[in-house]
Amino acid sequence: MLALALPALLVILLLIVLPVGWLAWQSVYHDGFTLENYRRIWSEDIYWRSFALTFQISLLVTLLALLLGYPIAYAASVAPKRWGIVILALVVLPFWTSVLVRAYAWLALLQRTGVINQVLRQLGVIDEPLALVHNTFGTVVATLHILLPFMVLPLYATMQQIPRDLMQAGASLGAGPMLAFWRIFLPLSLPGVLAGSTLVFVLTLGFYITPELLGGGRTIMISMLVSRNVELYDQWGAASAVGVVLLVAVGLIFFAVSRFIPLDRVLGQK
């Protein structure tokens, strides 16, 4: 049995254990053992502001993705099979385009001379171009668009497993469509809500390309802080310490979620 599992264990060792171990080692070793890199995270405002902004944007993107993704997943699950496939195809279609291309597309749409500002000015809605990009707004919009499928797909998978007979049973007992949805469908779809929210939140925590392009240097998220420590200051230890703290935060989030639903459901395996 151990021989059969040995290849998988070697892959896990090479691709996960060793890189994470090296990351942790770099964060505490520089000409000897030191906790200086973690002290900087604790004592310098730039780290606190970046962590706070990253979690704020992650929460906002997760909430907006849930508000947009739930109706889409519900429509795909209750629609006739042909239309359900069309809805899912429209959701999955962006996966076929590079994240970098989509980020640049949003940059072209939202900039001061972009399509949205030009249309609003021609319609007389605004006199001066709106600041839609190189700020938190542009970062949230582009990140939301890129990560929306990660909310829709777990929701759809959960909704597909809800027996439709339960809704009919509720209707036969006198419940209207809204009451049956509120008392039956919504509670049974909560595992999908939790799974999708966890995926979107965790992915947003480590997002790099979109805040780098759409944030314009004003929206400094954790991933950008790691990049700047390496590229500008050659501080590999500081970058590793930030990565370790972010990794621990993600681990705590998954642990908290696993207290409510099995972790394999969060990962979309069941």
mmCIF file of N, CA and C in Angstrom, residues 27-137:
data_model
loop_
_atom_site.group_PDB
_atom_site.id
_atom_site.type_symbol
_atom_site.label_atom_id
_atom_site.label_comp_id
_atom_site.label_asym_id
_atom_site.label_seq_id
_atom_site.Cartn_x
_atom_site.Cartn_y
_atom_site.Cartn_z
ATOM 1 N N SER A 27 12.477 32.957 5.895
ATOM 2 C CA SER A 27 11.864 34.029 6.684
ATOM 3 C C SER A 27 12.510 34.185 8.058
ATOM 4 N N VAL A 28 13.226 33.144 8.513
ATOM 5 C CA VAL A 28 13.797 33.207 9.876
ATOM 6 C C VAL A 28 15.314 33.068 9.873
ATOM 7 N N TYR A 29 15.941 32.972 8.687
ATOM 8 C CA TYR A 29 17.400 32.793 8.673
ATOM 9 C C TYR A 29 18.048 33.807 7.739
ATOM 10 N N HIS A 30 18.953 34.604 8.322
ATOM 11 C CA HIS A 30 19.788 35.529 7.538
ATOM 12 C C HIS A 30 21.062 35.767 8.345
ATOM 13 N N ASP A 31 22.099 35.049 7.972
ATOM 14 C CA ASP A 31 23.343 35.050 8.772
ATOM 15 C C ASP A 31 23.046 34.631 10.210
ATOM 16 N N GLY A 32 22.157 33.662 10.352
ATOM 17 C CA GLY A 32 21.779 33.195 11.680
ATOM 18 C C GLY A 32 20.282 33.327 11.892
ATOM 19 N N PHE A 33 19.784 32.678 12.945
ATOM 20 C CA PHE A 33 18.350 32.716 13.224
ATOM 21 C C PHE A 33 17.922 34.123 13.635
ATOM 22 N N THR A 34 16.808 34.590 13.060
ATOM 23 C CA THR A 34 16.293 35.923 13.382
ATOM 24 C C THR A 34 14.789 35.987 13.153
ATOM 25 N N LEU A 35 14.135 36.787 13.959
ATOM 26 C CA LEU A 35 12.697 37.040 13.770
ATOM 27 C C LEU A 35 12.458 38.473 13.298
ATOM 28 N N GLU A 36 13.531 39.112 12.775
ATOM 29 C CA GLU A 36 13.444 40.499 12.356
ATOM 30 C C GLU A 36 12.361 40.715 11.286
ATOM 31 N N ASN A 37 12.267 39.753 10.358
ATOM 32 C CA ASN A 37 11.271 39.916 9.285
ATOM 33 C C ASN A 37 9.856 39.919 9.824
ATOM 34 N N TYR A 38 9.586 39.086 10.830
ATOM 35 C CA TYR A 38 8.246 39.069 11.434
ATOM 36 C C TYR A 38 8.032 40.307 12.309
ATOM 37 N N ARG A 39 9.122 40.802 12.936
ATOM 38 C CA ARG A 39 8.980 42.024 13.737
ATOM 39 C C ARG A 39 8.587 43.196 12.844
ATOM 40 N N ARG A 40 9.157 43.242 11.625
ATOM 41 C CA ARG A 40 8.809 44.325 10.705
ATOM 42 C C ARG A 40 7.334 44.260 10.323
ATOM 43 N N ILE A 41 6.830 43.052 10.087
ATOM 44 C CA ILE A 41 5.408 42.918 9.746
ATOM 45 C C ILE A 41 4.543 43.435 10.890
ATOM 46 N N TRP A 42 4.987 43.162 12.106
ATOM 47 C CA TRP A 42 4.205 43.551 13.283
ATOM 48 C C TRP A 42 4.287 45.053 13.567
ATOM 49 N N SER A 43 5.452 45.660 13.259
ATOM 50 C CA SER A 43 5.696 47.032 13.713
ATOM 51 C C SER A 43 5.533 48.097 12.630
ATOM 52 N N GLU A 44 5.628 47.754 11.335
ATOM 53 C CA GLU A 44 5.584 48.773 10.283
ATOM 54 C C GLU A 44 4.181 48.896 9.700
ATOM 55 N N ASP A 45 3.740 50.141 9.551
ATOM 56 C CA ASP A 45 2.360 50.410 9.130
ATOM 57 C C ASP A 45 2.047 49.888 7.730
ATOM 58 N N ILE A 46 3.054 49.926 6.826
ATOM 59 C CA ILE A 46 2.796 49.534 5.449
ATOM 60 C C ILE A 46 2.286 48.101 5.371
ATOM 61 N N TYR A 47 2.830 47.235 6.235
ATOM 62 C CA TYR A 47 2.370 45.847 6.234
ATOM 63 C C TYR A 47 0.943 45.755 6.753
ATOM 64 N N TRP A 48 0.642 46.471 7.839
ATOM 65 C CA TRP A 48 -0.715 46.432 8.391
ATOM 66 C C TRP A 48 -1.732 46.965 7.389
ATOM 67 N N ARG A 49 -1.350 48.086 6.723
ATOM 68 C CA ARG A 49 -2.284 48.666 5.753
ATOM 69 C C ARG A 49 -2.523 47.716 4.582
ATOM 70 N N SER A 50 -1.450 47.057 4.137
ATOM 71 C CA SER A 50 -1.609 46.129 3.013
ATOM 72 C C SER A 50 -2.453 44.926 3.392
ATOM 73 N N PHE A 51 -2.203 44.377 4.597
ATOM 74 C CA PHE A 51 -3.017 43.248 5.047
ATOM 75 C C PHE A 51 -4.482 43.667 5.202
ATOM 76 N N ALA A 52 -4.709 44.841 5.817
ATOM 77 C CA ALA A 52 -6.087 45.302 6.017
ATOM 78 C C ALA A 52 -6.786 45.528 4.678
ATOM 79 N N LEU A 53 -6.094 46.199 3.726
ATOM 80 C CA LEU A 53 -6.693 46.458 2.411
ATOM 81 C C LEU A 53 -6.961 45.153 1.661
ATOM 82 N N THR A 54 -6.029 44.211 1.764
ATOM 83 C CA THR A 54 -6.216 42.924 1.078
ATOM 84 C C THR A 54 -7.447 42.195 1.604
ATOM 85 N N PHE A 55 -7.609 42.171 2.924
ATOM 86 C CA PHE A 55 -8.775 41.486 3.484
ATOM 87 C C PHE A 55 -10.062 42.247 3.179
ATOM 88 N N GLN A 56 -10.017 43.584 3.162
ATOM 89 C CA GLN A 56 -11.219 44.356 2.815
ATOM 90 C C GLN A 56 -11.649 44.076 1.375
ATOM 91 N N ILE A 57 -10.689 44.119 0.452
ATOM 92 C CA ILE A 57 -11.015 43.862 -0.954
ATOM 93 C C ILE A 57 -11.490 42.420 -1.128
ATOM 94 N N SER A 58 -10.861 41.486 -0.424
ATOM 95 C CA SER A 58 -11.275 40.079 -0.539
ATOM 96 C C SER A 58 -12.706 39.891 -0.054
ATOM 97 N N LEU A 59 -13.040 40.524 1.069
ATOM 98 C CA LEU A 59 -14.410 40.412 1.584
ATOM 99 C C LEU A 59 -15.408 41.051 0.620
ATOM 100 N N LEU A 60 -15.064 42.224 0.080
ATOM 101 C CA LEU A 60 -15.973 42.916 -0.836
ATOM 102 C C LEU A 60 -16.177 42.112 -2.121
ATOM 103 N N VAL A 61 -15.083 41.594 -2.687
ATOM 104 C CA VAL A 61 -15.197 40.791 -3.908
ATOM 105 C C VAL A 61 -16.022 39.533 -3.645
ATOM 106 N N THR A 62 -15.809 38.902 -2.488
ATOM 107 C CA THR A 62 -16.566 37.686 -2.150
ATOM 108 C C THR A 62 -18.060 37.988 -2.033
ATOM 109 N N LEU A 63 -18.387 39.084 -1.353
ATOM 110 C CA LEU A 63 -19.800 39.448 -1.181
ATOM 111 C C LEU A 63 -20.455 39.748 -2.529
ATOM 112 N N LEU A 64 -19.769 40.542 -3.358
ATOM 113 C CA LEU A 64 -20.337 40.876 -4.673
ATOM 114 C C LEU A 64 -20.447 39.644 -5.566
ATOM 115 N N ALA A 65 -19.444 38.766 -5.492
ATOM 116 C CA ALA A 65 -19.499 37.535 -6.290
ATOM 117 C C ALA A 65 -20.672 36.659 -5.861
ATOM 118 N N LEU A 66 -20.947 36.640 -4.557
ATOM 119 C CA LEU A 66 -22.089 35.850 -4.074
ATOM 120 C C LEU A 66 -23.408 36.451 -4.548
ATOM 121 N N LEU A 67 -23.514 37.779 -4.477
ATOM 122 C CA LEU A 67 -24.755 38.437 -4.904
ATOM 123 C C LEU A 67 -25.006 38.245 -6.398
ATOM 124 N N LEU A 68 -23.936 38.254 -7.192
ATOM 125 C CA LEU A 68 -24.093 38.060 -8.635
ATOM 126 C C LEU A 68 -24.147 36.584 -9.009
ATOM 127 N N GLY A 69 -23.352 35.777 -8.316
ATOM 128 C CA GLY A 69 -23.223 34.372 -8.702
ATOM 129 C C GLY A 69 -24.412 33.515 -8.312
ATOM 130 N N TYR A 70 -25.057 33.833 -7.181
ATOM 131 C CA TYR A 70 -26.174 32.987 -6.736
ATOM 132 C C TYR A 70 -27.329 32.974 -7.748
ATOM 133 N N PRO A 71 -27.803 34.138 -8.226
ATOM 134 C CA PRO A 71 -28.883 34.091 -9.230
ATOM 135 C C PRO A 71 -28.468 33.370 -10.512
ATOM 136 N N ILE A 72 -27.202 33.536 -10.916
ATOM 137 C CA ILE A 72 -26.746 32.864 -12.137
ATOM 138 C C ILE A 72 -26.762 31.347 -11.949
ATOM 139 N N ALA A 73 -26.223 30.884 -10.819
ATOM 140 C CA ALA A 73 -26.205 29.442 -10.556
ATOM 141 C C ALA A 73 -27.620 28.891 -10.413
ATOM 142 N N TYR A 74 -28.493 29.669 -9.763
ATOM 143 C CA TYR A 74 -29.885 29.221 -9.595
ATOM 144 C C TYR A 74 -30.582 29.109 -10.952
ATOM 145 N N ALA A 75 -30.371 30.117 -11.809
ATOM 146 C CA ALA A 75 -30.988 30.073 -13.133
ATOM 147 C C ALA A 75 -30.474 28.867 -13.931
ATOM 148 N N ALA A 76 -29.185 28.583 -13.832
ATOM 149 C CA ALA A 76 -28.629 27.443 -14.569
ATOM 150 C C ALA A 76 -29.166 26.111 -14.044
ATOM 151 N N SER A 77 -29.435 26.053 -12.724
ATOM 152 C CA SER A 77 -29.879 24.785 -12.131
ATOM 153 C C SER A 77 -31.361 24.493 -12.374
ATOM 154 N N VAL A 78 -32.181 25.553 -12.501
ATOM 155 C CA VAL A 78 -33.624 25.329 -12.673
ATOM 156 C C VAL A 78 -34.059 25.438 -14.130
ATOM 157 N N ALA A 79 -33.200 25.975 -14.985
ATOM 158 C CA ALA A 79 -33.563 26.131 -16.399
ATOM 159 C C ALA A 79 -33.561 24.773 -17.099
ATOM 160 N N PRO A 80 -34.272 24.663 -18.219
ATOM 161 C CA PRO A 80 -34.150 23.433 -19.024
ATOM 162 C C PRO A 80 -32.692 23.142 -19.339
ATOM 163 N N LYS A 81 -32.384 21.861 -19.525
ATOM 164 C CA LYS A 81 -30.991 21.434 -19.636
ATOM 165 C C LYS A 81 -30.219 22.213 -20.695
ATOM 166 N N ARG A 82 -30.861 22.454 -21.848
ATOM 167 C CA ARG A 82 -30.165 23.159 -22.931
ATOM 168 C C ARG A 82 -29.762 24.561 -22.506
ATOM 169 N N TRP A 83 -30.704 25.272 -21.855
ATOM 170 C CA TRP A 83 -30.395 26.645 -21.435
ATOM 171 C C TRP A 83 -29.424 26.655 -20.259
ATOM 172 N N GLY A 84 -29.511 25.623 -19.413
ATOM 173 C CA GLY A 84 -28.551 25.533 -18.316
ATOM 174 C C GLY A 84 -27.128 25.402 -18.829
ATOM 175 N N ILE A 85 -26.958 24.607 -19.901
ATOM 176 C CA ILE A 85 -25.623 24.451 -20.497
ATOM 177 C C ILE A 85 -25.146 25.771 -21.096
ATOM 178 N N VAL A 86 -26.073 26.506 -21.736
ATOM 179 C CA VAL A 86 -25.696 27.799 -22.318
ATOM 180 C C VAL A 86 -25.232 28.770 -21.232
ATOM 181 N N ILE A 87 -25.979 28.817 -20.120
ATOM 182 C CA ILE A 87 -25.604 29.724 -19.021
ATOM 183 C C ILE A 87 -24.234 29.354 -18.464
ATOM 184 N N LEU A 88 -24.003 28.061 -18.234
ATOM 185 C CA LEU A 88 -22.711 27.631 -17.705
ATOM 186 C C LEU A 88 -21.584 27.902 -18.710
ATOM 187 N N ALA A 89 -21.876 27.726 -19.994
ATOM 188 C CA ALA A 89 -20.855 27.999 -21.019
ATOM 189 C C ALA A 89 -20.449 29.465 -20.986
ATOM 190 N N LEU A 90 -21.426 30.370 -20.804
ATOM 191 C CA LEU A 90 -21.109 31.795 -20.719
ATOM 192 C C LEU A 90 -20.269 32.107 -19.481
ATOM 193 N N VAL A 91 -20.530 31.341 -18.403
ATOM 194 C CA VAL A 91 -19.747 31.550 -17.175
ATOM 195 C C VAL A 91 -18.319 31.053 -17.345
ATOM 196 N N VAL A 92 -18.178 29.887 -17.984
ATOM 197 C CA VAL A 92 -16.859 29.258 -18.109
ATOM 198 C C VAL A 92 -16.040 29.880 -19.233
ATOM 199 N N LEU A 93 -16.704 30.526 -20.184
ATOM 200 C CA LEU A 93 -16.016 31.075 -21.363
ATOM 201 C C LEU A 93 -14.798 31.933 -21.018
ATOM 202 N N PRO A 94 -14.883 32.811 -19.992
ATOM 203 C CA PRO A 94 -13.693 33.637 -19.674
ATOM 204 C C PRO A 94 -12.468 32.824 -19.316
ATOM 205 N N PHE A 95 -12.636 31.572 -18.848
ATOM 206 C CA PHE A 95 -11.472 30.743 -18.507
ATOM 207 C C PHE A 95 -10.572 30.522 -19.716
ATOM 208 N N TRP A 96 -11.140 30.624 -20.902
ATOM 209 C CA TRP A 96 -10.359 30.369 -22.109
ATOM 210 C C TRP A 96 -9.501 31.574 -22.489
ATOM 211 N N THR A 97 -9.681 32.676 -21.779
ATOM 212 C CA THR A 97 -8.893 33.877 -22.051
ATOM 213 C C THR A 97 -7.938 34.127 -20.891
ATOM 214 N N SER A 98 -6.742 34.546 -21.211
ATOM 215 C CA SER A 98 -5.731 34.789 -20.181
ATOM 216 C C SER A 98 -6.194 35.855 -19.188
ATOM 217 N N VAL A 99 -5.812 35.662 -17.922
ATOM 218 C CA VAL A 99 -6.121 36.661 -16.899
ATOM 219 C C VAL A 99 -5.491 38.005 -17.245
ATOM 220 N N LEU A 100 -4.296 37.964 -17.816
ATOM 221 C CA LEU A 100 -3.609 39.204 -18.191
ATOM 222 C C LEU A 100 -4.388 39.951 -19.275
ATOM 223 N N VAL A 101 -4.900 39.209 -20.250
ATOM 224 C CA VAL A 101 -5.676 39.844 -21.325
ATOM 225 C C VAL A 101 -6.947 40.474 -20.767
ATOM 226 N N ARG A 102 -7.627 39.753 -19.863
ATOM 227 C CA ARG A 102 -8.856 40.292 -19.282
ATOM 228 C C ARG A 102 -8.571 41.530 -18.432
ATOM 229 N N ALA A 103 -7.447 41.520 -17.726
ATOM 230 C CA ALA A 103 -7.090 42.694 -16.916
ATOM 231 C C ALA A 103 -6.836 43.906 -17.813
ATOM 232 N N TYR A 104 -6.114 43.695 -18.927
ATOM 233 C CA TYR A 104 -5.868 44.807 -19.846
ATOM 234 C C TYR A 104 -7.169 45.266 -20.506
ATOM 235 N N ALA A 105 -8.087 44.331 -20.754
ATOM 236 C CA ALA A 105 -9.379 44.710 -21.341
ATOM 237 C C ALA A 105 -10.145 45.635 -20.397
ATOM 238 N N TRP A 106 -10.140 45.301 -19.089
ATOM 239 C CA TRP A 106 -10.810 46.178 -18.124
ATOM 240 C C TRP A 106 -10.098 47.521 -18.030
ATOM 241 N N LEU A 107 -8.768 47.501 -18.160
ATOM 242 C CA LEU A 107 -8.009 48.755 -18.135
ATOM 243 C C LEU A 107 -8.429 49.657 -19.293
ATOM 244 N N ALA A 108 -8.626 49.058 -20.476
ATOM 245 C CA ALA A 108 -9.051 49.832 -21.640
ATOM 246 C C ALA A 108 -10.479 50.360 -21.475
ATOM 247 N N LEU A 109 -11.337 49.586 -20.824
ATOM 248 C CA LEU A 109 -12.726 50.001 -20.637
ATOM 249 C C LEU A 109 -12.869 51.118 -19.607
ATOM 250 N N LEU A 110 -12.086 51.021 -18.519
ATOM 251 C CA LEU A 110 -12.328 51.897 -17.373
ATOM 252 C C LEU A 110 -11.464 53.153 -17.343
ATOM 253 N N GLN A 111 -10.447 53.254 -18.183
ATOM 254 C CA GLN A 111 -9.558 54.404 -18.094
ATOM 255 C C GLN A 111 -10.299 55.694 -18.481
ATOM 256 N N ARG A 112 -9.654 56.848 -18.247
ATOM 257 C CA ARG A 112 -10.313 58.149 -18.446
ATOM 258 C C ARG A 112 -10.803 58.335 -19.876
ATOM 259 N N THR A 113 -10.068 57.793 -20.841
ATOM 260 C CA THR A 113 -10.497 57.888 -22.247
ATOM 261 C C THR A 113 -11.125 56.577 -22.725
ATOM 262 N N GLY A 114 -11.530 55.740 -21.766
ATOM 263 C CA GLY A 114 -12.081 54.444 -22.124
ATOM 264 C C GLY A 114 -13.521 54.518 -22.596
ATOM 265 N N VAL A 115 -14.048 53.350 -22.950
ATOM 266 C CA VAL A 115 -15.385 53.277 -23.535
ATOM 267 C C VAL A 115 -16.453 53.805 -22.578
ATOM 268 N N ILE A 116 -16.376 53.413 -21.309
ATOM 269 C CA ILE A 116 -17.425 53.789 -20.352
ATOM 270 C C ILE A 116 -17.469 55.300 -20.150
ATOM 271 N N ASN A 117 -16.316 55.917 -19.935
ATOM 272 C CA ASN A 117 -16.292 57.365 -19.740
ATOM 273 C C ASN A 117 -16.737 58.100 -20.996
ATOM 274 N N GLN A 118 -16.344 57.617 -22.167
ATOM 275 C CA GLN A 118 -16.746 58.284 -23.411
ATOM 276 C C GLN A 118 -18.251 58.212 -23.625
ATOM 277 N N VAL A 119 -18.832 57.039 -23.350
ATOM 278 C CA VAL A 119 -20.292 56.881 -23.517
ATOM 279 C C VAL A 119 -21.044 57.777 -22.538
ATOM 280 N N LEU A 120 -20.581 57.799 -21.278
ATOM 281 C CA LEU A 120 -21.259 58.638 -20.281
ATOM 282 C C LEU A 120 -21.159 60.120 -20.644
ATOM 283 N N ARG A 121 -20.020 60.544 -21.189
ATOM 284 C CA ARG A 121 -19.879 61.953 -21.587
ATOM 285 C C ARG A 121 -20.739 62.282 -22.790
ATOM 286 N N GLN A 122 -20.811 61.366 -23.754
ATOM 287 C CA GLN A 122 -21.643 61.617 -24.935
ATOM 288 C C GLN A 122 -23.126 61.647 -24.587
ATOM 289 N N LEU A 123 -23.506 60.881 -23.556
ATOM 290 C CA LEU A 123 -24.902 60.888 -23.113
ATOM 291 C C LEU A 123 -25.212 62.083 -22.225
ATOM 292 N N GLY A 124 -24.185 62.818 -21.851
ATOM 293 C CA GLY A 124 -24.392 63.989 -21.003
ATOM 294 C C GLY A 124 -24.542 63.664 -19.538
ATOM 295 N N VAL A 125 -24.226 62.445 -19.149
ATOM 296 C CA VAL A 125 -24.354 62.046 -17.739
ATOM 297 C C VAL A 125 -23.269 62.700 -16.893
ATOM 298 N N ILE A 126 -22.064 62.812 -17.434
ATOM 299 C CA ILE A 126 -20.942 63.403 -16.696
ATOM 300 C C ILE A 126 -20.269 64.461 -17.564
ATOM 301 N N ASP A 127 -19.625 65.431 -16.903
ATOM 302 C CA ASP A 127 -18.853 66.453 -17.622
ATOM 303 C C ASP A 127 -17.373 66.109 -17.668
ATOM 304 N N GLU A 128 -16.882 65.518 -16.582
ATOM 305 C CA GLU A 128 -15.482 65.140 -16.496
ATOM 306 C C GLU A 128 -15.384 63.631 -16.366
ATOM 307 N N PRO A 129 -14.310 63.042 -16.901
ATOM 308 C CA PRO A 129 -14.160 61.573 -16.790
ATOM 309 C C PRO A 129 -14.119 61.112 -15.337
ATOM 310 N N LEU A 130 -14.769 59.992 -15.078
ATOM 311 C CA LEU A 130 -14.767 59.420 -13.734
ATOM 312 C C LEU A 130 -13.469 58.646 -13.498
ATOM 313 N N ALA A 131 -13.035 58.625 -12.249
ATOM 314 C CA ALA A 131 -11.827 57.874 -11.878
ATOM 315 C C ALA A 131 -12.228 56.418 -11.617
ATOM 316 N N LEU A 132 -12.287 55.640 -12.684
ATOM 317 C CA LEU A 132 -12.747 54.256 -12.567
ATOM 318 C C LEU A 132 -11.599 53.257 -12.483
ATOM 319 N N VAL A 133 -10.392 53.713 -12.686
ATOM 320 C CA VAL A 133 -9.257 52.792 -12.726
ATOM 321 C C VAL A 133 -8.082 53.423 -11.993
ATOM 322 N N HIS A 134 -7.058 52.592 -11.720
ATOM 323 C CA HIS A 134 -5.912 52.996 -10.898
ATOM 324 C C HIS A 134 -6.367 53.343 -9.488
ATOM 325 N N ASN A 135 -7.305 52.572 -9.000
ATOM 326 C CA ASN A 135 -7.792 52.730 -7.624
ATOM 327 C C ASN A 135 -8.440 51.409 -7.193
ATOM 328 N N THR A 136 -9.036 51.423 -6.001
ATOM 329 C CA THR A 136 -9.659 50.203 -5.467
ATOM 330 C C THR A 136 -10.861 49.777 -6.292
ATOM 331 N N PHE A 137 -11.617 50.758 -6.812
ATOM 332 C CA PHE A 137 -12.800 50.429 -7.612
ATOM 333 C C PHE A 137 -12.443 49.560 -8.822
#
